[in-house]
XYZ file of C-alpha atoms in Angstrom:
264
model
C 25.412 3.719 16.320
C 23.459 6.618 14.765
C 26.158 8.908 16.178
C 29.143 7.005 14.777
C 30.988 9.481 12.540
C 31.373 9.134 8.800
C 34.599 11.143 8.447
C 33.698 14.059 10.737
C 29.939 14.033 11.232
C 27.569 11.356 12.537
C 25.451 9.189 10.241
C 22.348 10.890 11.575
C 23.562 14.288 10.380
C 23.726 13.077 6.768
C 20.151 11.806 6.995
C 18.810 14.996 8.569
C 20.600 17.058 5.908
C 18.860 14.926 3.249
C 15.476 15.685 4.821
C 16.224 19.411 5.011
C 17.358 19.445 1.365
C 13.916 18.050 0.455
C 12.231 20.967 2.235
C 11.301 19.190 5.464
C 11.694 21.541 8.406
C 10.292 19.600 11.371
C 12.400 16.578 12.350
C 11.067 14.136 14.958
C 13.722 11.968 16.586
C 12.344 8.757 18.108
C 14.963 7.785 20.685
C 15.310 5.459 23.646
C 17.079 5.411 26.988
C 20.818 5.960 26.705
C 20.661 7.939 23.451
C 20.772 11.433 24.895
C 23.761 12.219 22.654
C 21.386 12.277 19.683
C 19.302 15.055 21.206
C 22.381 16.959 22.370
C 23.937 16.965 18.905
C 21.123 19.135 17.557
C 21.125 21.525 20.530
C 23.042 24.813 20.784
C 26.077 24.980 23.085
C 27.115 28.628 23.539
C 30.193 27.705 25.613
C 31.471 25.272 22.965
C 30.770 27.747 20.165
C 32.639 30.536 21.985
C 35.609 28.217 22.607
C 35.814 27.186 18.948
C 35.541 30.811 17.826
C 38.321 31.887 20.177
C 40.646 29.089 19.048
C 40.096 29.852 15.375
C 38.542 26.473 14.562
C 36.139 27.999 12.067
C 35.391 24.846 10.068
C 34.476 22.863 13.180
C 32.403 25.811 14.429
C 30.548 25.837 11.117
C 29.706 22.142 11.571
C 28.436 22.730 15.112
C 26.221 25.637 14.018
C 24.958 23.688 11.010
C 23.714 20.876 13.239
C 21.778 23.322 15.391
C 20.258 25.173 12.443
C 19.322 22.361 10.085
C 15.721 22.124 11.228
C 13.335 22.318 14.140
C 14.151 19.107 15.999
C 11.638 17.402 18.284
C 12.610 14.387 20.374
C 10.258 11.765 21.767
C 11.041 8.582 23.661
C 10.171 5.036 22.612
C 10.002 3.305 25.979
C 10.004 -0.278 24.667
C 11.900 -1.725 21.668
C 8.892 -3.145 19.840
C 10.006 -2.619 16.269
C 9.949 0.042 13.572
C 6.166 0.129 13.391
C 5.987 0.858 17.097
C 8.636 3.587 16.777
C 6.599 5.255 14.024
C 3.401 4.931 16.064
C 5.171 6.651 18.974
C 5.298 9.816 16.854
C 1.553 9.844 16.101
C 0.680 12.541 18.626
C 3.247 14.911 17.104
C 2.599 14.164 13.412
C -1.195 14.167 13.550
C -3.157 13.096 10.482
C -0.880 14.600 7.824
C 1.409 12.847 5.354
C 4.943 12.413 6.668
C 8.331 10.915 5.857
C 10.337 8.246 7.682
C 14.123 8.116 7.338
C 16.196 5.424 9.053
C 19.632 6.701 10.111
C 21.362 3.380 9.364
C 20.703 3.999 5.668
C 22.915 6.787 4.322
C 22.419 7.706 0.665
C 24.617 9.944 -1.457
C 22.577 11.354 -4.314
C 22.567 14.416 -6.596
C 19.024 15.048 -5.333
C 17.626 14.176 -1.921
C 16.337 10.587 -1.887
C 13.414 11.408 0.369
C 12.755 14.350 -1.957
C 12.495 11.907 -4.869
C 9.881 9.940 -2.905
C 7.978 13.081 -1.938
C 7.789 14.087 -5.592
C 6.419 10.671 -6.498
C 3.909 10.717 -3.640
C 2.624 14.123 -4.748
C 1.638 12.473 -8.028
C 0.166 9.169 -6.830
C -0.774 9.726 -3.168
C -0.844 6.923 -0.622
C 2.467 5.452 0.495
C 5.774 5.452 -1.400
C 8.837 3.455 -0.344
C 12.423 3.461 -1.612
C 13.513 0.285 -3.408
C 16.842 -1.324 -4.199
C 17.542 -4.713 -5.748
C 19.648 -7.020 -3.554
C 21.116 -10.488 -4.151
C 18.490 -13.184 -3.604
C 20.690 -14.717 -0.919
C 20.199 -11.550 1.174
C 16.434 -11.030 0.865
C 15.887 -12.494 4.344
C 17.441 -9.296 5.755
C 14.899 -6.897 4.220
C 11.284 -6.104 3.527
C 10.653 -7.333 -0.026
C 8.126 -5.891 -2.496
C 6.488 -7.255 -5.634
C 4.096 -5.920 -8.241
C 3.945 -4.579 -11.784
C 6.339 -1.856 -12.906
C 4.697 1.290 -14.257
C 8.100 2.494 -15.494
C 11.570 0.916 -15.133
C 11.926 2.739 -11.791
C 8.351 2.813 -10.434
C 6.506 -0.205 -9.053
C 2.856 -0.430 -8.025
C 3.338 -2.656 -5.013
C 0.848 -5.488 -4.573
C 2.762 -7.577 -2.047
C 5.097 -6.785 0.848
C 6.851 -9.524 2.818
C 9.100 -8.899 5.809
C 12.408 -10.820 5.610
C 11.261 -13.803 3.517
C 13.365 -16.899 2.948
C 15.228 -16.672 -0.393
C 13.316 -19.587 -1.896
C 9.895 -17.985 -1.344
C 10.710 -14.277 -1.786
C 8.412 -12.760 -4.444
C 11.231 -10.584 -5.852
C 14.599 -9.083 -4.937
C 13.287 -5.493 -4.647
C 14.051 -4.569 -1.059
C 12.874 -1.579 0.942
C 15.612 0.873 1.871
C 14.971 3.019 4.951
C 12.958 5.789 3.282
C 9.158 6.025 3.349
C 6.520 8.649 2.647
C 3.323 7.656 4.445
C -0.228 8.953 4.842
C -1.437 9.908 8.315
C -3.884 7.023 8.031
C -1.006 4.625 8.695
C -1.271 5.322 12.426
C -4.755 3.820 12.717
C -3.569 0.826 10.688
C -0.591 0.363 13.011
C -2.900 0.389 16.017
C -4.846 -2.507 14.493
C -1.850 -4.482 13.231
C -0.875 -7.551 15.289
C 2.726 -8.149 16.261
C 4.628 -9.801 13.427
C 8.051 -11.277 12.819
C 10.226 -11.305 15.945
C 7.280 -10.316 18.138
C 7.576 -6.731 16.865
C 5.149 -4.312 15.260
C 6.289 -4.335 11.642
C 5.776 -1.158 9.617
C 5.577 -3.202 6.403
C 2.633 -5.189 7.805
C 0.658 -1.963 8.212
C 1.666 -0.556 4.814
C 0.731 -3.865 3.175
C -2.899 -3.273 4.169
C -2.981 -0.414 1.632
C -1.722 -2.579 -1.226
C -5.168 -3.934 -2.070
C -6.379 -0.379 -2.615
C -3.552 0.371 -5.069
C -2.163 2.957 -2.667
C 1.421 1.719 -2.301
C 4.199 2.485 -4.779
C 7.916 1.841 -4.808
C 10.655 3.934 -6.390
C 14.116 2.728 -7.352
C 15.910 5.895 -6.288
C 18.950 7.562 -7.810
C 21.959 7.484 -5.512
C 24.599 5.377 -3.748
C 23.271 3.578 -0.680
C 25.286 2.491 2.341
C 23.931 0.324 5.156
C 25.928 1.572 8.145
C 24.129 -0.785 10.521
C 26.732 -3.511 9.999
C 30.537 -3.273 10.376
C 31.463 -3.794 6.717
C 28.777 -1.402 5.520
C 29.990 1.248 7.945
C 33.610 0.752 6.869
C 32.684 1.038 3.191
C 30.657 4.188 3.860
C 33.543 5.755 5.800
C 35.967 5.172 2.946
C 33.412 6.359 0.374
C 32.774 9.695 2.107
C 36.453 10.225 2.930
C 37.341 9.828 -0.751
C 34.666 12.399 -1.668
C 36.409 15.018 0.480
C 39.214 16.804 -1.423
C 41.301 17.255 1.728
C 41.266 13.507 2.487
C 40.970 11.772 -0.907
C 44.680 11.533 -1.738
C 45.611 10.368 1.763
C 42.941 7.666 1.690
C 44.144 6.358 -1.680
C 47.732 6.325 -0.403
C 46.698 4.527 2.791
C 44.804 1.837 0.876
C 47.756 1.354 -1.474
C 50.136 0.902 1.474
C 47.807 -1.683 2.969
C 47.602 -3.562 -0.335
C 51.368 -3.492 -0.770
C 51.979 -4.808 2.742
C 49.463 -7.671 2.525
């Protein structure tokens, strides 16, 4: 699903472009069996490039070259689906003990400034871990990691509590984590000591929560429009949103939607 296209490029490409815009140059893809297309997308294909050049498809050629040049891409394999925490831990040997960012490709964010860049800027000031936050309806909190704590500014929370997918009646707030994190290298040792949590998986939020007592976890309500492409309606909304942003498609999309409304 990471390779499903929003208009003419896969969801993953939008997320990698966001990371590159923030100045990140090394991208680690944590993949699994059957997802070789992800690795191939960021590889050079001289035969394809020559064919596109010869046929005059310059715009498509530009997209192909952009994917290959965005960043230095490293791919590692998660052999068992044991949750997001386990996927992050899989990258420990490549990341080392330095601070790093985590971006989930299901979450595509359109923003005037890179969302992960906003978090990196915040983390440079406060250290520790910083996560992206977005308020959701209380009826949907059981789909997200939920955070609570005092607000230092209207956008910045010092997180004191993190709960993975709580029931609506016991959720401490409606501030949910969107798939963007900036984490200290220390998180790897915490993940190694964290027991399996909800769903029998290693939950990243369970490891981050261990830093809350030290005042080392902050949340930022980011600037931008978020789309969850991991579900059918979210993906459809994102497709229409990005198509309407493109000058060459905007009028056709509006006309198509009007025809559908008129015929219903």
